[in-house]
């Protein structure tokens, strides 16, 4: 796992495990498998630079994907994948980067970009369609500059296990949305944050935190607690005023879901689209 204690933070061996269904690949199996794909990673400031070393083949596709997902789960500021040391046997295998980008887009919401110095590799990325979904640069330095030009805004506050935390969550949302220039998000975002916080207090019965993330046209609201049990949608009773939590979150958000939190607990997150640029709503939790 990655650590900021030194320059080189991790080396992950990817010996290959699993065939990607429906893809026919041709390679010298004995020659390629003698050099397993490896992930070397180091931090450049808050950005994690990951360098795959070896050959991307069908048998290493899944492990490369899972390795990048694990790095993203540690929530660096962003991930730059330096492709200078990786060989590719088929353009279709490069879709691993689009898959990872899609999987982490809502949560943890870590931006991922590619650094491809070679013209032939950039051509393959374009041919496979990956460059339409994952920003691609000529070098790591250029990628870092591109990330600086598109800053990510984040605010996180601690929440005690107290009924007053819901009010605190609403206040944080109101103040933050005004500071970020999106006051129109306050009504829906405040309700979502309040309901997620109520769930933390009433069901998880633990302290936690509230996080707001603004990226492009998406505002992500997340609440963490120490209870690993997943939340459930419930229809409120006829006379009850409670029980609306996730139903409101489901109604107001573009998508929502949960993620495990180490060593224990979970994060419940919801993504709201900024009204001026609202797009079609996806099925919640997907």
PDB file of C-alpha atoms in Angstrom:
ATOM      1  CA  UNK A   1       0.000   0.000   0.000  1.00  0.00           C
ATOM      2  CA  UNK A   2       1.071   3.564  -0.640  1.00  0.00           C
ATOM      3  CA  UNK A   3       2.715   5.635   2.060  1.00  0.00           C
ATOM      4  CA  UNK A   4       3.964   9.199   2.063  1.00  0.00           C
ATOM      5  CA  UNK A   5       6.935   8.328   4.259  1.00  0.00           C
ATOM      6  CA  UNK A   6       9.361   8.114   1.330  1.00  0.00           C
ATOM      7  CA  UNK A   7       9.796   8.721  -2.363  1.00  0.00           C
ATOM      8  CA  UNK A   8       9.184   5.159  -3.566  1.00  0.00           C
ATOM      9  CA  UNK A   9       6.093   3.987  -1.761  1.00  0.00           C
ATOM     10  CA  UNK A  10       5.244   0.613  -3.192  1.00  0.00           C
ATOM     11  CA  UNK A  11       6.061  -2.141  -5.618  1.00  0.00           C
ATOM     12  CA  UNK A  12       3.207  -4.466  -6.516  1.00  0.00           C
ATOM     13  CA  UNK A  13       3.899  -7.729  -8.319  1.00  0.00           C
ATOM     14  CA  UNK A  14       1.254  -8.663 -10.876  1.00  0.00           C
ATOM     15  CA  UNK A  15       1.991 -12.224 -11.988  1.00  0.00           C
ATOM     16  CA  UNK A  16      -1.180 -12.557 -14.035  1.00  0.00           C
ATOM     17  CA  UNK A  17      -4.420 -14.237 -13.090  1.00  0.00           C
ATOM     18  CA  UNK A  18      -7.443 -14.515 -15.311  1.00  0.00           C
ATOM     19  CA  UNK A  19      -8.447 -14.210 -18.945  1.00  0.00           C
ATOM     20  CA  UNK A  20     -10.526 -11.270 -20.104  1.00  0.00           C
ATOM     21  CA  UNK A  21     -13.688 -12.778 -21.546  1.00  0.00           C
ATOM     22  CA  UNK A  22     -14.318 -12.308 -25.240  1.00  0.00           C
ATOM     23  CA  UNK A  23     -10.860 -10.969 -26.120  1.00  0.00           C
ATOM     24  CA  UNK A  24      -8.561 -12.974 -28.342  1.00  0.00           C
ATOM     25  CA  UNK A  25      -4.906 -12.146 -27.702  1.00  0.00           C
ATOM     26  CA  UNK A  26      -1.823 -13.495 -29.422  1.00  0.00           C
ATOM     27  CA  UNK A  27       1.545 -13.381 -27.692  1.00  0.00           C
ATOM     28  CA  UNK A  28       4.584 -15.467 -26.903  1.00  0.00           C
ATOM     29  CA  UNK A  29       3.232 -16.774 -23.589  1.00  0.00           C
ATOM     30  CA  UNK A  30       6.473 -18.317 -22.352  1.00  0.00           C
ATOM     31  CA  UNK A  31       8.537 -15.212 -23.140  1.00  0.00           C
ATOM     32  CA  UNK A  32       6.098 -12.612 -21.768  1.00  0.00           C
ATOM     33  CA  UNK A  33       5.237 -14.413 -18.542  1.00  0.00           C
ATOM     34  CA  UNK A  34       8.903 -14.578 -17.536  1.00  0.00           C
ATOM     35  CA  UNK A  35       8.624 -10.825 -16.791  1.00  0.00           C
ATOM     36  CA  UNK A  36       5.477 -10.222 -14.710  1.00  0.00           C
ATOM     37  CA  UNK A  37       3.846  -6.806 -14.829  1.00  0.00           C
ATOM     38  CA  UNK A  38       4.834  -4.695 -11.842  1.00  0.00           C
ATOM     39  CA  UNK A  39       3.494  -1.421 -10.441  1.00  0.00           C
ATOM     40  CA  UNK A  40       5.994   1.037  -8.998  1.00  0.00           C
ATOM     41  CA  UNK A  41       4.514   4.059  -7.237  1.00  0.00           C
ATOM     42  CA  UNK A  42       5.796   7.245  -5.666  1.00  0.00           C
ATOM     43  CA  UNK A  43       4.338  10.575  -4.630  1.00  0.00           C
ATOM     44  CA  UNK A  44       4.995  13.855  -6.402  1.00  0.00           C
ATOM     45  CA  UNK A  45       3.559  16.137  -3.756  1.00  0.00           C
ATOM     46  CA  UNK A  46      -0.024  14.965  -3.136  1.00  0.00           C
ATOM     47  CA  UNK A  47      -0.213  13.197  -6.529  1.00  0.00           C
ATOM     48  CA  UNK A  48       0.571   9.486  -6.806  1.00  0.00           C
ATOM     49  CA  UNK A  49       2.589   8.545  -9.901  1.00  0.00           C
ATOM     50  CA  UNK A  50       2.159   4.868 -10.827  1.00  0.00           C
ATOM     51  CA  UNK A  51       4.521   3.259 -13.348  1.00  0.00           C
ATOM     52  CA  UNK A  52       3.525  -0.150 -14.761  1.00  0.00           C
ATOM     53  CA  UNK A  53       6.650  -2.072 -15.767  1.00  0.00           C
ATOM     54  CA  UNK A  54       6.345  -5.080 -18.043  1.00  0.00           C
ATOM     55  CA  UNK A  55       3.825  -6.267 -20.618  1.00  0.00           C
ATOM     56  CA  UNK A  56       0.066  -5.820 -20.444  1.00  0.00           C
ATOM     57  CA  UNK A  57      -1.519  -9.050 -21.633  1.00  0.00           C
ATOM     58  CA  UNK A  58      -4.868 -10.730 -21.063  1.00  0.00           C
ATOM     59  CA  UNK A  59      -3.603 -12.550 -17.985  1.00  0.00           C
ATOM     60  CA  UNK A  60      -2.394  -9.379 -16.254  1.00  0.00           C
ATOM     61  CA  UNK A  61      -5.356  -7.154 -17.143  1.00  0.00           C
ATOM     62  CA  UNK A  62      -7.393  -7.873 -14.005  1.00  0.00           C
ATOM     63  CA  UNK A  63      -4.463  -7.508 -11.637  1.00  0.00           C
ATOM     64  CA  UNK A  64      -3.467  -4.167 -13.196  1.00  0.00           C
ATOM     65  CA  UNK A  65      -7.040  -2.978 -12.821  1.00  0.00           C
ATOM     66  CA  UNK A  66      -7.252  -4.112  -9.203  1.00  0.00           C
ATOM     67  CA  UNK A  67      -3.864  -2.613  -8.372  1.00  0.00           C
ATOM     68  CA  UNK A  68      -4.943   0.812  -9.640  1.00  0.00           C
ATOM     69  CA  UNK A  69      -8.246   0.540  -7.764  1.00  0.00           C
ATOM     70  CA  UNK A  70      -6.365  -0.196  -4.535  1.00  0.00           C
ATOM     71  CA  UNK A  71      -4.172   2.853  -5.015  1.00  0.00           C
ATOM     72  CA  UNK A  72      -7.272   4.981  -5.665  1.00  0.00           C
ATOM     73  CA  UNK A  73      -8.911   3.666  -2.487  1.00  0.00           C
ATOM     74  CA  UNK A  74      -6.109   5.305  -0.507  1.00  0.00           C
ATOM     75  CA  UNK A  75      -7.405   8.633  -1.862  1.00  0.00           C
ATOM     76  CA  UNK A  76      -4.365  10.512  -3.148  1.00  0.00           C
ATOM     77  CA  UNK A  77      -5.020  13.937  -4.679  1.00  0.00           C
ATOM     78  CA  UNK A  78      -4.828  12.301  -8.126  1.00  0.00           C
ATOM     79  CA  UNK A  79      -3.135   9.423  -9.948  1.00  0.00           C
ATOM     80  CA  UNK A  80      -0.816   9.800 -12.927  1.00  0.00           C
ATOM     81  CA  UNK A  81      -0.126   6.520 -14.738  1.00  0.00           C
ATOM     82  CA  UNK A  82       3.274   6.717 -16.443  1.00  0.00           C
ATOM     83  CA  UNK A  83       3.189   4.274 -19.365  1.00  0.00           C
ATOM     84  CA  UNK A  84       6.852   4.647 -20.355  1.00  0.00           C
ATOM     85  CA  UNK A  85       7.788   1.207 -19.018  1.00  0.00           C
ATOM     86  CA  UNK A  86       4.766  -0.793 -20.214  1.00  0.00           C
ATOM     87  CA  UNK A  87       4.413  -2.817 -23.404  1.00  0.00           C
ATOM     88  CA  UNK A  88       0.987  -3.552 -24.884  1.00  0.00           C
ATOM     89  CA  UNK A  89      -0.026  -6.590 -26.931  1.00  0.00           C
ATOM     90  CA  UNK A  90      -3.471  -5.350 -27.971  1.00  0.00           C
ATOM     91  CA  UNK A  91      -5.185  -1.949 -28.120  1.00  0.00           C
ATOM     92  CA  UNK A  92      -8.303  -3.430 -26.523  1.00  0.00           C
ATOM     93  CA  UNK A  93      -6.381  -4.131 -23.312  1.00  0.00           C
ATOM     94  CA  UNK A  94      -5.865  -0.398 -22.810  1.00  0.00           C
ATOM     95  CA  UNK A  95      -9.531  -0.111 -21.867  1.00  0.00           C
ATOM     96  CA  UNK A  96      -8.385  -1.122 -18.380  1.00  0.00           C
ATOM     97  CA  UNK A  97      -7.696   2.568 -17.761  1.00  0.00           C
ATOM     98  CA  UNK A  98     -11.174   3.655 -18.855  1.00  0.00           C
ATOM     99  CA  UNK A  99     -12.645   0.943 -16.630  1.00  0.00           C
ATOM    100  CA  UNK A 100     -10.704   2.160 -13.598  1.00  0.00           C
ATOM    101  CA  UNK A 101     -11.597   5.785 -14.336  1.00  0.00           C
ATOM    102  CA  UNK A 102     -15.292   4.903 -14.501  1.00  0.00           C
ATOM    103  CA  UNK A 103     -15.190   2.800 -11.316  1.00  0.00           C
ATOM    104  CA  UNK A 104     -13.665   5.575  -9.197  1.00  0.00           C
ATOM    105  CA  UNK A 105     -15.402   8.578 -10.790  1.00  0.00           C
ATOM    106  CA  UNK A 106     -18.153   8.839  -8.156  1.00  0.00           C
ATOM    107  CA  UNK A 107     -16.249   7.470  -5.161  1.00  0.00           C
ATOM    108  CA  UNK A 108     -13.526   7.979  -4.094  1.00  0.00           C
ATOM    109  CA  UNK A 109     -13.513  10.455  -6.969  1.00  0.00           C
ATOM    110  CA  UNK A 110      -9.753  10.394  -7.498  1.00  0.00           C
ATOM    111  CA  UNK A 111      -8.791  11.888 -10.890  1.00  0.00           C
ATOM    112  CA  UNK A 112      -6.695   9.546 -13.018  1.00  0.00           C
ATOM    113  CA  UNK A 113      -4.668  10.650 -16.052  1.00  0.00           C
ATOM    114  CA  UNK A 114      -2.165   8.972 -18.361  1.00  0.00           C
ATOM    115  CA  UNK A 115       1.344   9.990 -19.403  1.00  0.00           C
ATOM    116  CA  UNK A 116       2.226   8.411 -22.756  1.00  0.00           C
ATOM    117  CA  UNK A 117       5.459   9.663 -24.310  1.00  0.00           C
ATOM    118  CA  UNK A 118       5.493   7.440 -27.396  1.00  0.00           C
ATOM    119  CA  UNK A 119       3.523   8.383 -30.503  1.00  0.00           C
ATOM    120  CA  UNK A 120       2.585   4.758 -31.210  1.00  0.00           C
ATOM    121  CA  UNK A 121       1.140   4.296 -27.716  1.00  0.00           C
ATOM    122  CA  UNK A 122      -0.883   7.513 -27.958  1.00  0.00           C
ATOM    123  CA  UNK A 123      -2.188   6.266 -31.301  1.00  0.00           C
ATOM    124  CA  UNK A 124      -3.301   3.011 -29.660  1.00  0.00           C
ATOM    125  CA  UNK A 125      -4.991   4.957 -26.854  1.00  0.00           C
ATOM    126  CA  UNK A 126      -6.886   6.965 -29.440  1.00  0.00           C
ATOM    127  CA  UNK A 127      -7.758   3.888 -31.506  1.00  0.00           C
ATOM    128  CA  UNK A 128      -9.126   2.087 -28.439  1.00  0.00           C
ATOM    129  CA  UNK A 129     -11.180   5.137 -27.434  1.00  0.00           C
ATOM    130  CA  UNK A 130      -9.456   5.396 -24.045  1.00  0.00           C
ATOM    131  CA  UNK A 131      -8.158   8.929 -24.628  1.00  0.00           C
ATOM    132  CA  UNK A 132     -11.757  10.141 -24.997  1.00  0.00           C
ATOM    133  CA  UNK A 133     -12.450   9.156 -21.385  1.00  0.00           C
ATOM    134  CA  UNK A 134      -9.065   9.408 -19.643  1.00  0.00           C
ATOM    135  CA  UNK A 135      -6.992  12.602 -20.062  1.00  0.00           C
ATOM    136  CA  UNK A 136      -3.714  11.753 -21.786  1.00  0.00           C
ATOM    137  CA  UNK A 137      -0.499  13.798 -21.704  1.00  0.00           C
ATOM    138  CA  UNK A 138       2.938  13.525 -23.312  1.00  0.00           C
ATOM    139  CA  UNK A 139       4.828  13.336 -20.015  1.00  0.00           C
ATOM    140  CA  UNK A 140       4.411  13.087 -16.254  1.00  0.00           C
ATOM    141  CA  UNK A 141       5.383  16.748 -15.876  1.00  0.00           C
ATOM    142  CA  UNK A 142       2.721  17.800 -18.370  1.00  0.00           C
ATOM    143  CA  UNK A 143       0.151  15.636 -16.572  1.00  0.00           C
ATOM    144  CA  UNK A 144       0.993  17.251 -13.228  1.00  0.00           C
ATOM    145  CA  UNK A 145       0.627  20.702 -14.785  1.00  0.00           C
ATOM    146  CA  UNK A 146      -2.747  19.690 -16.207  1.00  0.00           C
ATOM    147  CA  UNK A 147      -3.938  18.581 -12.779  1.00  0.00           C
ATOM    148  CA  UNK A 148      -2.808  21.882 -11.258  1.00  0.00           C
ATOM    149  CA  UNK A 149      -4.851  23.753 -13.872  1.00  0.00           C
ATOM    150  CA  UNK A 150      -8.009  21.911 -12.762  1.00  0.00           C
ATOM    151  CA  UNK A 151      -7.901  22.112  -8.957  1.00  0.00           C
ATOM    152  CA  UNK A 152     -10.166  19.917  -6.871  1.00  0.00           C
ATOM    153  CA  UNK A 153     -12.043  21.432  -3.966  1.00  0.00           C
ATOM    154  CA  UNK A 154     -12.592  19.415  -0.810  1.00  0.00           C
ATOM    155  CA  UNK A 155     -13.796  20.139   2.705  1.00  0.00           C
ATOM    156  CA  UNK A 156     -14.021  17.656   5.556  1.00  0.00           C
ATOM    157  CA  UNK A 157     -15.319  18.139   9.093  1.00  0.00           C
ATOM    158  CA  UNK A 158     -15.568  15.769  12.031  1.00  0.00           C
ATOM    159  CA  UNK A 159     -19.060  14.862  13.231  1.00  0.00           C
ATOM    160  CA  UNK A 160     -19.782  13.703  16.796  1.00  0.00           C
ATOM    161  CA  UNK A 161     -22.470  11.125  17.486  1.00  0.00           C
ATOM    162  CA  UNK A 162     -24.963  13.778  18.519  1.00  0.00           C
ATOM    163  CA  UNK A 163     -28.389  14.810  17.157  1.00  0.00           C
ATOM    164  CA  UNK A 164     -26.982  18.327  16.699  1.00  0.00           C
ATOM    165  CA  UNK A 165     -24.598  17.010  14.030  1.00  0.00           C
ATOM    166  CA  UNK A 166     -27.332  17.143  11.386  1.00  0.00           C
ATOM    167  CA  UNK A 167     -27.633  20.886  11.922  1.00  0.00           C
ATOM    168  CA  UNK A 168     -23.843  21.209  11.773  1.00  0.00           C
ATOM    169  CA  UNK A 169     -23.827  19.314   8.462  1.00  0.00           C
ATOM    170  CA  UNK A 170     -26.412  21.695   6.990  1.00  0.00           C
ATOM    171  CA  UNK A 171     -24.398  24.703   8.133  1.00  0.00           C
ATOM    172  CA  UNK A 172     -21.212  23.334   6.591  1.00  0.00           C
ATOM    173  CA  UNK A 173     -22.994  22.696   3.294  1.00  0.00           C
ATOM    174  CA  UNK A 174     -24.497  26.191   3.246  1.00  0.00           C
ATOM    175  CA  UNK A 175     -21.198  27.918   3.974  1.00  0.00           C
ATOM    176  CA  UNK A 176     -19.148  25.749   1.622  1.00  0.00           C
ATOM    177  CA  UNK A 177     -21.501  26.006  -1.344  1.00  0.00           C
ATOM    178  CA  UNK A 178     -21.528  29.793  -1.055  1.00  0.00           C
ATOM    179  CA  UNK A 179     -17.726  29.904  -0.822  1.00  0.00           C
ATOM    180  CA  UNK A 180     -17.422  27.665  -3.876  1.00  0.00           C
ATOM    181  CA  UNK A 181     -19.840  29.762  -5.919  1.00  0.00           C
ATOM    182  CA  UNK A 182     -22.620  27.169  -6.160  1.00  0.00           C
ATOM    183  CA  UNK A 183     -25.321  28.563  -3.831  1.00  0.00           C
ATOM    184  CA  UNK A 184     -28.019  26.914  -5.928  1.00  0.00           C
ATOM    185  CA  UNK A 185     -26.848  23.539  -4.630  1.00  0.00           C
ATOM    186  CA  UNK A 186     -27.641  24.401  -0.993  1.00  0.00           C
ATOM    187  CA  UNK A 187     -31.281  23.202  -0.752  1.00  0.00           C
ATOM    188  CA  UNK A 188     -30.714  19.673  -2.090  1.00  0.00           C
ATOM    189  CA  UNK A 189     -27.182  19.276  -0.738  1.00  0.00           C
ATOM    190  CA  UNK A 190     -28.189  20.347   2.773  1.00  0.00           C
ATOM    191  CA  UNK A 191     -31.001  17.780   2.847  1.00  0.00           C
ATOM    192  CA  UNK A 192     -28.714  14.988   1.612  1.00  0.00           C
ATOM    193  CA  UNK A 193     -25.974  15.846   4.117  1.00  0.00           C
ATOM    194  CA  UNK A 194     -28.501  16.089   6.951  1.00  0.00           C
ATOM    195  CA  UNK A 195     -30.105  12.731   6.162  1.00  0.00           C
ATOM    196  CA  UNK A 196     -26.771  10.928   5.837  1.00  0.00           C
ATOM    197  CA  UNK A 197     -25.669  12.426   9.142  1.00  0.00           C
ATOM    198  CA  UNK A 198     -28.915  11.365  10.825  1.00  0.00           C
ATOM    199  CA  UNK A 199     -28.246   7.808   9.640  1.00  0.00           C
ATOM    200  CA  UNK A 200     -24.775   7.991  11.171  1.00  0.00           C
ATOM    201  CA  UNK A 201     -26.150   9.137  14.529  1.00  0.00           C
ATOM    202  CA  UNK A 202     -29.320   7.022  14.724  1.00  0.00           C
ATOM    203  CA  UNK A 203     -28.200   3.758  13.113  1.00  0.00           C
ATOM    204  CA  UNK A 204     -24.402   3.572  13.225  1.00  0.00           C
ATOM    205  CA  UNK A 205     -24.326   5.263  16.652  1.00  0.00           C
ATOM    206  CA  UNK A 206     -20.741   6.395  16.139  1.00  0.00           C
ATOM    207  CA  UNK A 207     -18.691   9.480  15.461  1.00  0.00           C
ATOM    208  CA  UNK A 208     -17.808  10.124  11.839  1.00  0.00           C
ATOM    209  CA  UNK A 209     -17.037  12.800   9.298  1.00  0.00           C
ATOM    210  CA  UNK A 210     -18.692  14.766   6.509  1.00  0.00           C
ATOM    211  CA  UNK A 211     -16.854  15.421   3.262  1.00  0.00           C
ATOM    212  CA  UNK A 212     -17.769  17.678   0.349  1.00  0.00           C
ATOM    213  CA  UNK A 213     -15.987  17.341  -3.000  1.00  0.00           C
ATOM    214  CA  UNK A 214     -16.441  19.613  -6.017  1.00  0.00           C
ATOM    215  CA  UNK A 215     -15.124  18.290  -9.318  1.00  0.00           C
ATOM    216  CA  UNK A 216     -16.211  19.645 -12.670  1.00  0.00           C
ATOM    217  CA  UNK A 217     -20.029  19.627 -12.595  1.00  0.00           C
ATOM    218  CA  UNK A 218     -20.405  17.199  -9.682  1.00  0.00           C
ATOM    219  CA  UNK A 219     -20.777  17.795  -5.958  1.00  0.00           C
ATOM    220  CA  UNK A 220     -20.134  14.684  -3.872  1.00  0.00           C
ATOM    221  CA  UNK A 221     -21.420  14.493  -0.304  1.00  0.00           C
ATOM    222  CA  UNK A 222     -20.091  11.680   1.870  1.00  0.00           C
ATOM    223  CA  UNK A 223     -20.547  10.684   5.500  1.00  0.00           C
ATOM    224  CA  UNK A 224     -18.387   8.055   7.192  1.00  0.00           C
ATOM    225  CA  UNK A 225     -19.129   6.082  10.356  1.00  0.00           C
ATOM    226  CA  UNK A 226     -17.704   3.135  12.291  1.00  0.00           C
ATOM    227  CA  UNK A 227     -20.525   0.689  11.480  1.00  0.00           C
ATOM    228  CA  UNK A 228     -19.778  -1.778   8.670  1.00  0.00           C
ATOM    229  CA  UNK A 229     -23.453  -2.679   8.143  1.00  0.00           C
ATOM    230  CA  UNK A 230     -24.772  -1.379   4.825  1.00  0.00           C
ATOM    231  CA  UNK A 231     -27.716   1.047   4.866  1.00  0.00           C
ATOM    232  CA  UNK A 232     -31.114  -0.084   3.600  1.00  0.00           C
ATOM    233  CA  UNK A 233     -33.864   1.824   1.825  1.00  0.00           C
ATOM    234  CA  UNK A 234     -36.957   1.801   4.045  1.00  0.00           C
ATOM    235  CA  UNK A 235     -40.472   3.103   3.492  1.00  0.00           C
ATOM    236  CA  UNK A 236     -41.492   5.268   6.488  1.00  0.00           C
ATOM    237  CA  UNK A 237     -44.495   4.304   8.583  1.00  0.00           C
ATOM    238  CA  UNK A 238     -47.841   6.006   8.048  1.00  0.00           C
ATOM    239  CA  UNK A 239     -47.562   8.006  11.262  1.00  0.00           C
ATOM    240  CA  UNK A 240     -43.803   8.232  11.353  1.00  0.00           C
ATOM    241  CA  UNK A 241     -41.868  11.329  10.427  1.00  0.00           C
ATOM    242  CA  UNK A 242     -38.557   9.473  10.246  1.00  0.00           C
ATOM    243  CA  UNK A 243     -37.299   6.753   7.949  1.00  0.00           C
ATOM    244  CA  UNK A 244     -37.111   9.017   4.931  1.00  0.00           C
ATOM    245  CA  UNK A 245     -33.303   9.251   4.922  1.00  0.00           C
ATOM    246  CA  UNK A 246     -32.164   7.196   1.969  1.00  0.00           C
ATOM    247  CA  UNK A 247     -35.428   7.720   0.108  1.00  0.00           C
ATOM    248  CA  UNK A 248     -34.669  11.443   0.037  1.00  0.00           C
ATOM    249  CA  UNK A 249     -31.052  10.807  -0.862  1.00  0.00           C
ATOM    250  CA  UNK A 250     -32.222   8.511  -3.651  1.00  0.00           C
ATOM    251  CA  UNK A 251     -34.634  11.127  -4.954  1.00  0.00           C
ATOM    252  CA  UNK A 252     -32.308  14.132  -4.812  1.00  0.00           C
ATOM    253  CA  UNK A 253     -29.030  12.642  -6.028  1.00  0.00           C
ATOM    254  CA  UNK A 254     -27.823  11.603  -9.433  1.00  0.00           C
ATOM    255  CA  UNK A 255     -26.324   8.451  -7.905  1.00  0.00           C
ATOM    256  CA  UNK A 256     -25.389   7.176  -4.467  1.00  0.00           C
ATOM    257  CA  UNK A 257     -23.622   4.225  -2.950  1.00  0.00           C
ATOM    258  CA  UNK A 258     -21.466   2.851  -0.148  1.00  0.00           C
ATOM    259  CA  UNK A 259     -17.807   1.955   0.273  1.00  0.00           C
ATOM    260  CA  UNK A 260     -15.977   0.047   2.980  1.00  0.00           C
ATOM    261  CA  UNK A 261     -13.593   1.989   5.169  1.00  0.00           C
ATOM    262  CA  UNK A 262     -10.514   0.435   6.755  1.00  0.00           C
ATOM    263  CA  UNK A 263     -10.023  -0.864   9.378  1.00  0.00           C
ATOM    264  CA  UNK A 264     -13.746  -0.756  10.111  1.00  0.00           C
ATOM    265  CA  UNK A 265     -16.801   1.163   9.049  1.00  0.00           C
ATOM    266  CA  UNK A 266     -18.236   2.521   5.822  1.00  0.00           C
ATOM    267  CA  UNK A 267     -18.757   5.644   3.760  1.00  0.00           C
ATOM    268  CA  UNK A 268     -22.166   6.509   2.310  1.00  0.00           C
ATOM    269  CA  UNK A 269     -21.847   8.947  -0.586  1.00  0.00           C
ATOM    270  CA  UNK A 270     -24.157  10.754  -2.974  1.00  0.00           C
ATOM    271  CA  UNK A 271     -23.396  12.702  -6.149  1.00  0.00           C
ATOM    272  CA  UNK A 272     -25.397  15.784  -7.096  1.00  0.00           C
ATOM    273  CA  UNK A 273     -25.086  17.443 -10.495  1.00  0.00           C
ATOM    274  CA  UNK A 274     -24.775  21.219 -10.537  1.00  0.00           C
ATOM    275  CA  UNK A 275     -28.173  22.474 -11.826  1.00  0.00           C
ATOM    276  CA  UNK A 276     -26.847  24.636 -14.652  1.00  0.00           C
ATOM    277  CA  UNK A 277     -25.171  21.573 -16.171  1.00  0.00           C
ATOM    278  CA  UNK A 278     -27.523  18.807 -14.998  1.00  0.00           C
ATOM    279  CA  UNK A 279     -27.406  15.649 -17.095  1.00  0.00           C
ATOM    280  CA  UNK A 280     -29.475  12.474 -17.224  1.00  0.00           C
ATOM    281  CA  UNK A 281     -29.789  10.786 -13.827  1.00  0.00           C
ATOM    282  CA  UNK A 282     -28.258   7.382 -13.402  1.00  0.00           C
ATOM    283  CA  UNK A 283     -29.769   4.630 -11.343  1.00  0.00           C
ATOM    284  CA  UNK A 284     -28.829   5.260  -7.691  1.00  0.00           C
ATOM    285  CA  UNK A 285     -26.196   3.083  -6.153  1.00  0.00           C
ATOM    286  CA  UNK A 286     -24.900   1.858  -9.505  1.00  0.00           C
TER     287      UNK A 286
END
